[in-house]
PDB file of C-alpha atoms in Angstrom:
ATOM      1  CA  MET C   1      -8.269  -4.912   3.491  1.00 58.00           C
ATOM      2  CA  LYS C   2      -6.299  -6.817   5.649  1.00 61.00           C
ATOM      3  CA  LYS C   3      -8.061 -10.210   4.111  1.00 62.00           C
ATOM      4  CA  LYS C   4      -6.871  -9.127   0.268  1.00 62.00           C
ATOM      5  CA  LEU C   5      -3.489  -8.705   1.362  1.00 60.00           C
ATOM      6  CA  THR C   6      -3.080 -11.593   2.929  1.00 59.00           C
ATOM      7  CA  ASN C   7      -4.461 -13.470   0.365  1.00 65.00           C
ATOM      8  CA  ASN C   8      -2.476 -11.923  -2.532  1.00 69.00           C
ATOM      9  CA  TYR C   9       0.963 -11.352  -0.884  1.00 68.00           C
ATOM     10  CA  ASN C  10       3.961 -13.080   0.829  1.00 70.00           C
ATOM     11  CA  PHE C  11       4.646 -10.190   2.954  1.00 81.00           C
ATOM     12  CA  TRP C  12       2.688  -7.455   3.726  1.00 83.00           C
ATOM     13  CA  VAL C  13       2.992  -4.283   6.392  1.00 83.00           C
ATOM     14  CA  ALA C  14       0.330  -1.576   7.425  1.00 84.00           C
ATOM     15  CA  GLU C  15       1.887   1.647   8.033  1.00 85.00           C
ATOM     16  CA  VAL C  16       5.229   1.629   6.802  1.00 84.00           C
ATOM     17  CA  ASN C  17       7.830   4.645   7.652  1.00 81.00           C
ATOM     18  CA  LEU C  18      10.239   5.452   4.610  1.00 79.00           C
ATOM     19  CA  ASP C  19      12.458   8.270   4.357  1.00 72.00           C
ATOM     20  CA  GLU C  20      13.215   8.727   8.343  1.00 63.00           C
ATOM     21  CA  HIS C  21       9.636   8.482   9.140  1.00 56.00           C
ATOM     22  CA  ALA C  22       9.081  11.457   6.636  1.00 68.00           C
ATOM     23  CA  LYS C  23       6.726   9.368   4.192  1.00 77.00           C
ATOM     24  CA  ARG C  24       4.005   6.881   5.392  1.00 80.00           C
ATOM     25  CA  PHE C  25       2.020   4.478   3.641  1.00 84.00           C
ATOM     26  CA  ASP C  26      -0.909   2.691   5.109  1.00 87.00           C
ATOM     27  CA  PHE C  27      -0.540  -0.437   3.441  1.00 88.00           C
ATOM     28  CA  VAL C  28       2.951  -2.242   1.786  1.00 88.00           C
ATOM     29  CA  GLY C  29       2.597  -5.362  -0.110  1.00 89.00           C
ATOM     30  CA  TYR C  30       5.514  -7.426  -1.814  1.00 88.00           C
ATOM     31  CA  ARG C  31       5.383 -10.365  -3.959  1.00 84.00           C
ATOM     32  CA  PRO C  32       8.647 -12.031  -4.824  1.00 81.00           C
ATOM     33  CA  ASN C  33       9.642 -13.014  -8.417  1.00 79.00           C
ATOM     34  CA  TYR C  34      10.115 -16.964  -7.936  1.00 71.00           C
ATOM     35  CA  GLY C  35      11.281 -17.268 -11.606  1.00 64.00           C
ATOM     36  CA  GLY C  36      10.467 -21.155 -10.970  1.00 61.00           C
ATOM     37  CA  THR C  37       9.044 -23.236  -8.321  1.00 61.00           C
ATOM     38  CA  PHE C  38      11.565 -21.550  -5.392  1.00 62.00           C
ATOM     39  CA  ALA C  39      12.513 -17.962  -4.503  1.00 61.00           C
ATOM     40  CA  ARG C  40      16.191 -17.344  -4.857  1.00 69.00           C
ATOM     41  CA  ALA C  41      17.981 -14.440  -3.181  1.00 71.00           C
ATOM     42  CA  ALA C  42      18.983 -12.778  -7.196  1.00 71.00           C
ATOM     43  CA  ASN C  43      14.596 -12.943  -7.474  1.00 75.00           C
ATOM     44  CA  ILE C  44      13.924 -10.292  -4.407  1.00 79.00           C
ATOM     45  CA  GLU C  45      15.257  -7.531  -5.894  1.00 80.00           C
ATOM     46  CA  ASN C  46      12.763  -8.348  -8.836  1.00 82.00           C
ATOM     47  CA  GLY C  47       9.816  -8.569  -6.789  1.00 86.00           C
ATOM     48  CA  THR C  48       6.606  -6.448  -6.688  1.00 89.00           C
ATOM     49  CA  PHE C  49       5.926  -4.092  -4.579  1.00 90.00           C
ATOM     50  CA  ASP C  50       2.764  -2.842  -4.137  1.00 91.00           C
ATOM     51  CA  PHE C  51       1.462   0.527  -2.089  1.00 90.00           C
ATOM     52  CA  TYR C  52      -2.003   1.523  -1.215  1.00 91.00           C
ATOM     53  CA  GLU C  53      -3.056   4.711   0.000  1.00 92.00           C
ATOM     54  CA  VAL C  54      -6.568   4.388   2.068  1.00 92.00           C
ATOM     55  CA  LYS C  55      -8.612   7.856   2.054  1.00 93.00           C
ATOM     56  CA  SER C  56     -11.969   8.123   3.637  1.00 93.00           C
ATOM     57  CA  SER C  57     -13.360  11.599   2.058  1.00 93.00           C
ATOM     58  CA  MET C  58     -12.391  14.518   0.100  1.00 94.00           C
ATOM     59  CA  ALA C  59     -10.846  16.381   2.996  1.00 93.00           C
ATOM     60  CA  ASP C  60      -8.420  13.229   3.726  1.00 92.00           C
ATOM     61  CA  PHE C  61      -7.623  13.233   0.141  1.00 92.00           C
ATOM     62  CA  ASN C  62      -6.606  16.892   0.367  1.00 90.00           C
ATOM     63  CA  SER C  63      -4.768  17.000   3.400  1.00 85.00           C
ATOM     64  CA  GLY C  64      -1.406  16.433   2.223  1.00 74.00           C
ATOM     65  CA  HIS C  65      -0.811  13.247   3.850  1.00 72.00           C
ATOM     66  CA  GLY C  66      -0.221   9.750   1.995  1.00 69.00           C
ATOM     67  CA  LYS C  67      -0.608  10.679  -1.522  1.00 73.00           C
ATOM     68  CA  ASN C  68       2.493   8.670  -2.267  1.00 73.00           C
ATOM     69  CA  TRP C  69       2.900   6.458  -4.762  1.00 81.00           C
ATOM     70  CA  GLU C  70       6.531   4.476  -4.881  1.00 83.00           C
ATOM     71  CA  GLY C  71       5.344   1.063  -5.336  1.00 88.00           C
ATOM     72  CA  ASP C  72       5.516  -1.094  -8.745  1.00 90.00           C
ATOM     73  CA  HIS C  73       1.782  -0.895  -8.173  1.00 91.00           C
ATOM     74  CA  ASN C  74      -0.062   2.001  -6.639  1.00 92.00           C
ATOM     75  CA  TYR C  75      -3.790   1.845  -5.224  1.00 93.00           C
ATOM     76  CA  LEU C  76      -6.013   4.543  -3.941  1.00 94.00           C
ATOM     77  CA  VAL C  77      -8.765   3.008  -2.084  1.00 94.00           C
ATOM     78  CA  CYS C  78     -11.807   4.932  -1.085  1.00 95.00           C
ATOM     79  CA  GLU C  79     -15.444   4.873  -1.383  1.00 95.00           C
ATOM     80  CA  ARG C  80     -17.074   4.717  -5.034  1.00 96.00           C
ATOM     81  CA  GLU C  81     -18.459   8.217  -4.316  1.00 96.00           C
ATOM     82  CA  LEU C  82     -15.519   9.718  -3.710  1.00 97.00           C
ATOM     83  CA  ALA C  83     -13.381   8.009  -6.572  1.00 96.00           C
ATOM     84  CA  ASP C  84     -16.153   9.287  -8.739  1.00 96.00           C
ATOM     85  CA  LYS C  85     -15.928  12.934  -7.585  1.00 96.00           C
ATOM     86  CA  LEU C  86     -12.226  12.837  -8.120  1.00 95.00           C
ATOM     87  CA  TYR C  87     -12.456  11.114 -11.317  1.00 95.00           C
ATOM     88  CA  LYS C  88     -15.358  14.205 -12.761  1.00 95.00           C
ATOM     89  CA  ASN C  89     -12.955  16.874 -11.270  1.00 94.00           C
ATOM     90  CA  GLN C  90      -9.710  15.299 -12.904  1.00 93.00           C
ATOM     91  CA  LEU C  91      -7.972  14.873  -9.560  1.00 92.00           C
ATOM     92  CA  LEU C  92      -7.304  11.813 -10.035  1.00 91.00           C
ATOM     93  CA  PRO C  93      -2.987  11.046  -8.908  1.00 88.00           C
ATOM     94  CA  ASN C  94      -0.958   9.502 -12.121  1.00 87.00           C
ATOM     95  CA  ASN C  95       0.048   6.310 -11.860  1.00 88.00           C
ATOM     96  CA  VAL C  96      -2.578   4.761  -9.670  1.00 92.00           C
ATOM     97  CA  ASP C  97      -5.458   2.524  -9.823  1.00 93.00           C
ATOM     98  CA  VAL C  98      -8.589   3.182  -7.597  1.00 95.00           C
ATOM     99  CA  ILE C  99     -10.205   0.244  -6.039  1.00 94.00           C
ATOM    100  CA  CYS C 100     -13.327   0.648  -4.192  1.00 95.00           C
ATOM    101  CA  PRO C 101     -15.410  -1.761  -2.200  1.00 92.00           C
ATOM    102  CA  ASN C 102     -17.717  -3.527  -4.131  1.00 91.00           C
ATOM    103  CA  LYS C 103     -21.695  -3.412  -3.708  1.00 91.00           C
ATOM    104  CA  LEU C 104     -21.656  -6.077  -1.402  1.00 90.00           C
ATOM    105  CA  ARG C 105     -18.642  -4.691   0.643  1.00 87.00           C
ATOM    106  CA  THR C 106     -17.512  -8.343   0.304  1.00 86.00           C
ATOM    107  CA  GLY C 107     -14.253  -7.098  -1.789  1.00 86.00           C
ATOM    108  CA  LEU C 108     -12.532  -4.573  -3.713  1.00 90.00           C
ATOM    109  CA  ILE C 109     -12.998  -3.976  -7.067  1.00 92.00           C
ATOM    110  CA  LYS C 110     -10.824  -1.673  -9.543  1.00 94.00           C
ATOM    111  CA  VAL C 111     -12.879   1.612 -10.834  1.00 95.00           C
ATOM    112  CA  TYR C 112     -10.337   3.773 -12.582  1.00 95.00           C
ATOM    113  CA  SER C 113      -7.046   3.615 -13.699  1.00 93.00           C
ATOM    114  CA  THR C 114      -3.880   5.874 -14.537  1.00 88.00           C
ATOM    115  CA  HIS C 115      -1.129   3.609 -14.091  1.00 76.00           C
ATOM    116  CA  TRP C 116       1.079   3.350 -16.772  1.00 78.00           C
ATOM    117  CA  ILE C 117       4.583   2.493 -15.295  1.00 76.00           C
ATOM    118  CA  SER C 118       6.384   1.192 -11.993  1.00 78.00           C
ATOM    119  CA  GLY C 119       6.930   4.643  -9.981  1.00 73.00           C
ATOM    120  CA  ARG C 120       9.231   2.414  -7.516  1.00 84.00           C
ATOM    121  CA  THR C 121      12.304   4.595  -6.717  1.00 83.00           C
ATOM    122  CA  LYS C 122      14.018   2.370  -4.127  1.00 87.00           C
ATOM    123  CA  ALA C 123      15.640  -1.087  -3.927  1.00 87.00           C
ATOM    124  CA  ALA C 124      14.066  -4.066  -2.871  1.00 87.00           C
ATOM    125  CA  SER C 125      16.457  -4.137   0.102  1.00 85.00           C
ATOM    126  CA  GLU C 126      15.230  -1.133   1.241  1.00 87.00           C
ATOM    127  CA  LEU C 127      11.910  -1.337   1.209  1.00 89.00           C
ATOM    128  CA  LEU C 128      11.685  -4.557   2.746  1.00 86.00           C
ATOM    129  CA  TRP C 129      13.928  -3.462   5.752  1.00 84.00           C
ATOM    130  CA  CYS C 130      11.597  -0.316   6.144  1.00 85.00           C
ATOM    131  CA  MET C 131       8.734  -3.023   6.071  1.00 86.00           C
ATOM    132  CA  ILE C 132      10.476  -4.996   8.896  1.00 84.00           C
ATOM    133  CA  CYS C 133      11.343  -2.021  10.819  1.00 83.00           C
ATOM    134  CA  SER C 134       8.045  -0.502  10.827  1.00 81.00           C
ATOM    135  CA  ARG C 135       6.459  -4.276  11.626  1.00 73.00           C
ATOM    136  CA  GLY C 136       9.146  -4.700  14.692  1.00 67.00           C
ATOM    137  CA  ALA C 137       8.275  -1.015  16.166  1.00 60.00           C
ATOM    138  CA  ARG C 138       4.668  -1.721  16.770  1.00 59.00           C
ATOM    139  CA  TYR C 139       5.689  -5.425  17.711  1.00 56.00           C
ATOM    140  CA  ILE C 140       8.011  -3.766  20.626  1.00 59.00           C
ATOM    141  CA  LYS C 141       5.745  -0.941  21.721  1.00 63.00           C
ATOM    142  CA  ARG C 142       2.880  -3.113  21.774  1.00 63.00           C
ATOM    143  CA  MET C 143       4.917  -5.560  24.577  1.00 60.00           C
ATOM    144  CA  GLU C 144       5.710  -2.243  26.235  1.00 67.00           C
ATOM    145  CA  GLU C 145       2.006  -1.464  26.619  1.00 67.00           C
ATOM    146  CA  MET C 146       1.271  -5.090  27.951  1.00 64.00           C
ATOM    147  CA  LYS C 147       4.331  -4.915  30.331  1.00 66.00           C
ATOM    148  CA  ASN C 148       2.745  -1.572  31.410  1.00 72.00           C
ATOM    149  CA  GLU C 149      -0.572  -2.687  32.006  1.00 65.00           C
TER     150      GLU C 149
END
């Protein structure tokens, strides 16, 4: 997953908190809209935010945590067995692409799609700030842990 994000996004962060920590996203990736060769400040708001939620089981999916779909593109990442079960039971969330590991587990493939329109309701500046704060908070915590060792 991290390799996919590293290859596809200019900026991505794991465990991003929004709305005073009421919502946490597993991964958020951002690509600016260059509109040419170089990104300009005006193009930042037109960039694309992709939100990824990783679910390991039906119990995890039904836990009530992390089913937040607020990006321009939203992805549910899970094993194929879970994806098929969600599809069969008509539990696939609206506005989400479901991606699963391929057979060799060397990449992710889209297996289902209910994506129609952008689900983003927040400004790019707010989302970028949340990404920066989430990344910075983990960095500070890691530095404190190293100091106490």
